[in-house]
PDB file of C-alpha atoms in Angstrom:
ATOM      1  CA  HIS A   1     102.420 121.959 130.913  1.00 57.00           C
ATOM      2  CA  THR A   2     101.889 125.392 130.046  1.00 62.00           C
ATOM      3  CA  HIS A   3     101.310 126.486 133.746  1.00 64.00           C
ATOM      4  CA  GLN A   4     104.515 124.445 134.821  1.00 65.00           C
ATOM      5  CA  LEU A   5     106.473 126.362 132.150  1.00 61.00           C
ATOM      6  CA  LEU A   6     105.167 129.770 133.086  1.00 64.00           C
ATOM      7  CA  ARG A   7     105.691 129.074 136.789  1.00 67.00           C
ATOM      8  CA  GLY A   8     109.304 128.063 135.832  1.00 64.00           C
ATOM      9  CA  LEU A   9     110.047 131.168 133.629  1.00 64.00           C
ATOM     10  CA  GLN A  10     108.602 133.296 136.266  1.00 68.00           C
ATOM     11  CA  SER A  11     110.746 131.914 139.104  1.00 69.00           C
ATOM     12  CA  ASP A  12     114.319 133.563 140.119  1.00 67.00           C
ATOM     13  CA  GLU A  13     115.695 129.967 139.447  1.00 72.00           C
ATOM     14  CA  PRO A  14     118.026 129.441 136.262  1.00 72.00           C
ATOM     15  CA  VAL A  15     116.219 127.988 133.364  1.00 66.00           C
ATOM     16  CA  ASN A  16     116.925 124.263 132.619  1.00 74.00           C
ATOM     17  CA  ARG A  17     117.216 124.440 128.640  1.00 74.00           C
ATOM     18  CA  GLU A  18     116.588 120.628 128.472  1.00 81.00           C
ATOM     19  CA  LYS A  19     113.171 120.734 130.456  1.00 76.00           C
ATOM     20  CA  LEU A  20     112.162 124.061 128.761  1.00 74.00           C
ATOM     21  CA  THR A  21     112.653 122.233 125.368  1.00 78.00           C
ATOM     22  CA  HIS A  22     110.887 119.166 126.291  1.00 75.00           C
ATOM     23  CA  ARG A  23     107.961 121.227 127.863  1.00 74.00           C
ATOM     24  CA  LEU A  24     107.574 123.339 124.535  1.00 79.00           C
ATOM     25  CA  GLU A  25     107.991 120.249 122.320  1.00 79.00           C
ATOM     26  CA  ARG A  26     105.057 118.546 124.406  1.00 77.00           C
ATOM     27  CA  ILE A  27     102.859 121.914 124.152  1.00 77.00           C
ATOM     28  CA  ALA A  28     103.516 122.031 120.292  1.00 76.00           C
ATOM     29  CA  ARG A  29     102.490 118.299 119.784  1.00 75.00           C
ATOM     30  CA  THR A  30      99.366 118.713 121.927  1.00 68.00           C
ATOM     31  CA  SER A  31      98.707 122.008 119.982  1.00 72.00           C
ATOM     32  CA  GLU A  32      99.111 120.054 116.554  1.00 70.00           C
ATOM     33  CA  GLN A  33      96.747 117.064 117.803  1.00 61.00           C
ATOM     34  CA  MET A  34      93.971 119.496 119.028  1.00 66.00           C
ATOM     35  CA  ASN A  35      94.313 121.319 115.669  1.00 65.00           C
ATOM     36  CA  GLN A  36      93.920 118.038 113.658  1.00 62.00           C
ATOM     37  CA  LEU A  37      90.814 117.057 115.902  1.00 55.00           C
ATOM     38  CA  ILE A  38      89.159 120.331 115.307  1.00 63.00           C
ATOM     39  CA  ASN A  39      89.822 120.380 111.559  1.00 63.00           C
ATOM     40  CA  GLY A  40      88.551 116.696 111.519  1.00 54.00           C
ATOM     41  CA  LEU A  41      85.395 117.706 113.366  1.00 59.00           C
ATOM     42  CA  LEU A  42      84.885 120.884 111.127  1.00 66.00           C
ATOM     43  CA  GLN A  43      85.106 118.591 108.018  1.00 62.00           C
ATOM     44  CA  TYR A  44      82.724 115.950 109.530  1.00 55.00           C
ATOM     45  CA  THR A  45      80.127 118.769 110.409  1.00 65.00           C
ATOM     46  CA  GLN A  46      80.390 120.392 106.914  1.00 68.00           C
ATOM     47  CA  VAL A  47      79.606 117.567 104.926  1.00 64.00           C
ATOM     48  CA  GLY A  48      76.335 118.052 103.232  1.00 55.00           C
ATOM     49  CA  ARG A  49      75.809 121.796 104.483  1.00 62.00           C
ATOM     50  CA  SER A  50      76.808 123.349 101.237  1.00 60.00           C
ATOM     51  CA  ALA A  51      74.042 125.061  99.555  1.00 58.00           C
ATOM     52  CA  MET A  52      75.716 124.680  96.180  1.00 65.00           C
ATOM     53  CA  PRO A  53      74.040 122.264  93.809  1.00 81.00           C
ATOM     54  CA  PHE A  54      75.671 119.288  92.545  1.00 89.00           C
ATOM     55  CA  ALA A  55      78.001 119.839  89.730  1.00 93.00           C
ATOM     56  CA  PRO A  56      79.978 117.689  87.281  1.00 97.00           C
ATOM     57  CA  VAL A  57      83.220 116.603  88.976  1.00 96.00           C
ATOM     58  CA  ASP A  58      86.197 114.999  87.155  1.00 98.00           C
ATOM     59  CA  LEU A  59      87.263 112.241  89.624  1.00 97.00           C
ATOM     60  CA  ASP A  60      90.669 111.746  87.419  1.00 96.00           C
ATOM     61  CA  GLN A  61      91.356 115.470  88.031  1.00 97.00           C
ATOM     62  CA  LEU A  62      90.296 115.509  91.574  1.00 97.00           C
ATOM     63  CA  THR A  63      92.309 112.145  92.454  1.00 97.00           C
ATOM     64  CA  ARG A  64      95.349 113.833  90.678  1.00 97.00           C
ATOM     65  CA  GLU A  65      94.845 116.761  93.145  1.00 96.00           C
ATOM     66  CA  VAL A  66      94.760 114.669  96.048  1.00 96.00           C
ATOM     67  CA  VAL A  67      97.744 112.513  95.095  1.00 97.00           C
ATOM     68  CA  GLU A  68      99.726 115.598  94.636  1.00 96.00           C
ATOM     69  CA  ASN A  69      98.702 116.947  98.102  1.00 94.00           C
ATOM     70  CA  LEU A  70      99.490 113.397  99.657  1.00 95.00           C
ATOM     71  CA  SER A  71     102.921 113.098  97.407  1.00 95.00           C
ATOM     72  CA  HIS A  72     104.946 113.472 100.553  1.00 95.00           C
ATOM     73  CA  ALA A  73     103.398 110.651 102.439  1.00 94.00           C
ATOM     74  CA  ILE A  74     103.240 108.578  99.330  1.00 96.00           C
ATOM     75  CA  ASP A  75     106.915 108.973  98.821  1.00 96.00           C
ATOM     76  CA  ALA A  76     107.716 108.335 102.500  1.00 94.00           C
ATOM     77  CA  ALA A  77     105.752 105.157 102.464  1.00 95.00           C
ATOM     78  CA  HIS A  78     107.448 104.208  99.137  1.00 95.00           C
ATOM     79  CA  ALA A  79     103.694 103.317  97.955  1.00 96.00           C
ATOM     80  CA  GLU A  80     103.119 101.925  94.431  1.00 97.00           C
ATOM     81  CA  LEU A  81      99.783 103.612  93.426  1.00 97.00           C
ATOM     82  CA  SER A  82      97.918 102.856  90.324  1.00 97.00           C
ATOM     83  CA  ILE A  83      94.800 104.697  89.126  1.00 97.00           C
ATOM     84  CA  ASP A  84      92.352 103.555  86.448  1.00 97.00           C
ATOM     85  CA  PRO A  85      90.357 105.994  84.400  1.00 97.00           C
ATOM     86  CA  LEU A  86      87.941 107.544  86.731  1.00 97.00           C
ATOM     87  CA  PRO A  87      84.478 108.947  85.751  1.00 97.00           C
ATOM     88  CA  THR A  88      82.837 112.563  85.928  1.00 97.00           C
ATOM     89  CA  LEU A  89      80.031 112.465  88.399  1.00 94.00           C
ATOM     90  CA  MET A  90      77.654 114.845  89.607  1.00 94.00           C
ATOM     91  CA  GLY A  91      78.583 115.837  92.985  1.00 92.00           C
ATOM     92  CA  ASP A  92      80.026 118.133  95.653  1.00 89.00           C
ATOM     93  CA  ARG A  93      83.619 118.470  94.687  1.00 90.00           C
ATOM     94  CA  THR A  94      84.904 119.405  98.310  1.00 86.00           C
ATOM     95  CA  SER A  95      83.020 116.318 100.040  1.00 88.00           C
ATOM     96  CA  LEU A  96      84.373 113.948  97.275  1.00 93.00           C
ATOM     97  CA  TYR A  97      88.012 115.410  97.799  1.00 91.00           C
ATOM     98  CA  GLN A  98      87.564 114.636 101.501  1.00 90.00           C
ATOM     99  CA  LEU A  99      86.319 111.151 100.561  1.00 93.00           C
ATOM    100  CA  ILE A 100      89.281 110.137  98.244  1.00 95.00           C
ATOM    101  CA  ALA A 101      91.870 111.975 100.495  1.00 94.00           C
ATOM    102  CA  ASN A 102      90.616 110.223 103.702  1.00 92.00           C
ATOM    103  CA  LEU A 103      90.688 106.771 102.138  1.00 95.00           C
ATOM    104  CA  LEU A 104      94.040 107.243 100.537  1.00 96.00           C
ATOM    105  CA  GLY A 105      95.207 108.532 103.849  1.00 94.00           C
ATOM    106  CA  ASN A 106      93.979 105.507 105.577  1.00 92.00           C
ATOM    107  CA  ALA A 107      95.667 103.146 103.142  1.00 94.00           C
ATOM    108  CA  LEU A 108      98.998 105.008 103.665  1.00 95.00           C
ATOM    109  CA  LYS A 109      98.707 105.186 107.319  1.00 91.00           C
ATOM    110  CA  PHE A 110      97.443 101.414 107.887  1.00 90.00           C
ATOM    111  CA  ARG A 111     100.300  99.878 105.664  1.00 93.00           C
ATOM    112  CA  SER A 112     102.042  96.617 106.622  1.00 92.00           C
ATOM    113  CA  SER A 113     105.869  96.641 107.638  1.00 91.00           C
ATOM    114  CA  SER A 114     106.505  93.565 106.055  1.00 92.00           C
ATOM    115  CA  ARG A 115     105.769  94.197 102.308  1.00 95.00           C
ATOM    116  CA  PRO A 116     105.662  97.454  99.949  1.00 96.00           C
ATOM    117  CA  LEU A 117     102.425  99.203  99.878  1.00 97.00           C
ATOM    118  CA  LYS A 118     100.311  98.877  96.809  1.00 97.00           C
ATOM    119  CA  ILE A 119      97.078 100.928  96.376  1.00 98.00           C
ATOM    120  CA  HIS A 120      94.748 100.744  93.392  1.00 98.00           C
ATOM    121  CA  LEU A 121      91.912 103.068  92.493  1.00 97.00           C
ATOM    122  CA  THR A 122      89.285 101.931  90.050  1.00 96.00           C
ATOM    123  CA  ALA A 123      85.666 102.761  89.255  1.00 96.00           C
ATOM    124  CA  GLU A 124      82.892 100.776  87.650  1.00 95.00           C
ATOM    125  CA  GLN A 125      79.310 101.412  86.637  1.00 94.00           C
ATOM    126  CA  ASN A 126      76.501  99.284  87.442  1.00 93.00           C
ATOM    127  CA  ASP A 127      72.551  99.659  87.378  1.00 92.00           C
ATOM    128  CA  GLU A 128      72.509 101.942  90.522  1.00 88.00           C
ATOM    129  CA  GLY A 129      75.347 104.340  89.412  1.00 90.00           C
ATOM    130  CA  TRP A 130      79.345 104.587  89.773  1.00 93.00           C
ATOM    131  CA  VAL A 131      81.115 102.222  92.359  1.00 93.00           C
ATOM    132  CA  LEU A 132      84.575 103.501  93.417  1.00 94.00           C
ATOM    133  CA  HIS A 133      87.085 100.909  94.709  1.00 94.00           C
ATOM    134  CA  ILE A 134      90.057 101.694  96.557  1.00 95.00           C
ATOM    135  CA  THR A 135      92.264  98.518  97.344  1.00 96.00           C
ATOM    136  CA  ASP A 136      95.348  98.262  99.425  1.00 97.00           C
ATOM    137  CA  ASN A 137      97.621  95.577 100.582  1.00 96.00           C
ATOM    138  CA  GLY A 138      97.957  97.023 104.012  1.00 94.00           C
ATOM    139  CA  ILE A 139      97.195  95.635 107.418  1.00 92.00           C
ATOM    140  CA  GLY A 140      93.491  95.011 106.608  1.00 91.00           C
ATOM    141  CA  ILE A 141      90.568  95.462 109.099  1.00 88.00           C
ATOM    142  CA  PRO A 142      89.339  92.613 111.531  1.00 88.00           C
ATOM    143  CA  THR A 143      85.950  91.313 110.398  1.00 88.00           C
ATOM    144  CA  HIS A 144      84.435  92.262 113.811  1.00 87.00           C
ATOM    145  CA  ALA A 145      85.410  95.935 113.257  1.00 84.00           C
ATOM    146  CA  GLN A 146      84.251  96.284 109.584  1.00 86.00           C
ATOM    147  CA  ALA A 147      80.661  97.424 110.425  1.00 84.00           C
ATOM    148  CA  ARG A 148      81.480  99.776 113.107  1.00 85.00           C
ATOM    149  CA  ILE A 149      84.542 101.704 111.667  1.00 85.00           C
ATOM    150  CA  PHE A 150      82.263 104.174 109.767  1.00 87.00           C
ATOM    151  CA  ASN A 151      81.063 105.590 113.151  1.00 84.00           C
ATOM    152  CA  CYS A 152      82.578 108.731 114.390  1.00 75.00           C
ATOM    153  CA  PHE A 153      85.403 108.348 116.974  1.00 72.00           C
ATOM    154  CA  VAL A 154      85.965 104.680 116.403  1.00 69.00           C
ATOM    155  CA  ARG A 155      89.603 103.654 116.028  1.00 68.00           C
ATOM    156  CA  GLU A 156      90.490 100.095 115.486  1.00 64.00           C
ATOM    157  CA  ASN A 157      94.061 100.611 115.688  1.00 61.00           C
ATOM    158  CA  GLU A 158      95.183 102.696 118.794  1.00 64.00           C
ATOM    159  CA  ALA A 159      98.741 102.584 117.737  1.00 58.00           C
ATOM    160  CA  THR A 160      98.326 104.987 114.765  1.00 59.00           C
ATOM    161  CA  GLU A 161      97.282 108.800 114.821  1.00 67.00           C
ATOM    162  CA  GLY A 162      93.860 110.083 114.220  1.00 64.00           C
ATOM    163  CA  TYR A 163      90.626 110.534 116.104  1.00 65.00           C
ATOM    164  CA  GLY A 164      88.299 108.117 114.278  1.00 73.00           C
ATOM    165  CA  ILE A 165      86.582 110.784 112.146  1.00 79.00           C
ATOM    166  CA  GLY A 166      87.877 110.051 108.617  1.00 83.00           C
ATOM    167  CA  LEU A 167      85.821 107.098 107.826  1.00 89.00           C
ATOM    168  CA  ALA A 168      82.772 108.603 109.530  1.00 88.00           C
ATOM    169  CA  THR A 169      83.187 111.573 107.200  1.00 88.00           C
ATOM    170  CA  CYS A 170      83.533 109.257 104.210  1.00 91.00           C
ATOM    171  CA  SER A 171      80.015 107.654 105.281  1.00 91.00           C
ATOM    172  CA  LEU A 172      78.501 110.991 105.370  1.00 89.00           C
ATOM    173  CA  VAL A 173      79.854 112.032 101.876  1.00 90.00           C
ATOM    174  CA  ALA A 174      78.486 108.640 100.380  1.00 91.00           C
ATOM    175  CA  GLN A 175      75.090 109.439 102.002  1.00 89.00           C
ATOM    176  CA  GLN A 176      75.288 112.954 100.781  1.00 88.00           C
ATOM    177  CA  HIS A 177      75.730 111.385  97.168  1.00 88.00           C
ATOM    178  CA  LYS A 178      72.922 109.015  97.648  1.00 89.00           C
ATOM    179  CA  GLY A 179      75.328 106.164  98.037  1.00 90.00           C
ATOM    180  CA  ARG A 180      76.860 104.072 100.624  1.00 90.00           C
ATOM    181  CA  ILE A 181      80.366 102.768 101.653  1.00 92.00           C
ATOM    182  CA  TRP A 182      81.436  99.484 102.972  1.00 91.00           C
ATOM    183  CA  VAL A 183      84.661  97.513 103.232  1.00 94.00           C
ATOM    184  CA  GLU A 184      85.786  94.056 102.529  1.00 92.00           C
ATOM    185  CA  SER A 185      89.103  92.901 104.116  1.00 94.00           C
ATOM    186  CA  ALA A 186      91.393  90.128 104.946  1.00 90.00           C
ATOM    187  CA  PRO A 187      93.235  91.085 108.066  1.00 87.00           C
ATOM    188  CA  ASP A 188      96.892  91.394 107.624  1.00 87.00           C
ATOM    189  CA  LYS A 189      96.472  91.070 103.900  1.00 91.00           C
ATOM    190  CA  TRP A 190      94.276  93.735 102.118  1.00 91.00           C
ATOM    191  CA  ALA A 191      91.433  96.089 102.385  1.00 93.00           C
ATOM    192  CA  ARG A 192      88.867  97.262  99.755  1.00 92.00           C
ATOM    193  CA  PHE A 193      86.586 100.357 100.354  1.00 92.00           C
ATOM    194  CA  TRP A 194      83.634 100.551  97.932  1.00 81.00           C
TER     195      TRP A 194
END
């Protein structure tokens, strides 16, 4: 598209504004998609590379920051968000931010068009440590896809934007914190990430 645009501008023929606008819009969209892909890959490759030791991370505060940064998308989705008190954990703040932002972002992205979106965050302590739960009433995840969605570049729903990097990043963050991530879901009803 860029080459076609340049050839058109360099010719002696009059410029068709409609075609020019269309090509510029396509270039802008493609550039934004590439930017999102590069940023996603950078986030994925940076998980666990920090030389910083784990420090206390207030998940309440961190989640408020994520929600503030996603407020436009939350408002646009008319989402009802409920958050129980969350603990302070030892961890890498940047990675934990990515984890919560990716999971909330997916809940917003994979919502049902037939009912208002509800998202609930909670945490519970067990013998192994803390378990964070993020539950939504979105479109869910088919049973056959639940094991593989944490692999890089796996996208179950091709109709939505994204590159299949977010949940792979979440899996790396969980591993970095000596944990794991998994999902339970009823397709077309709900999903819960642990």
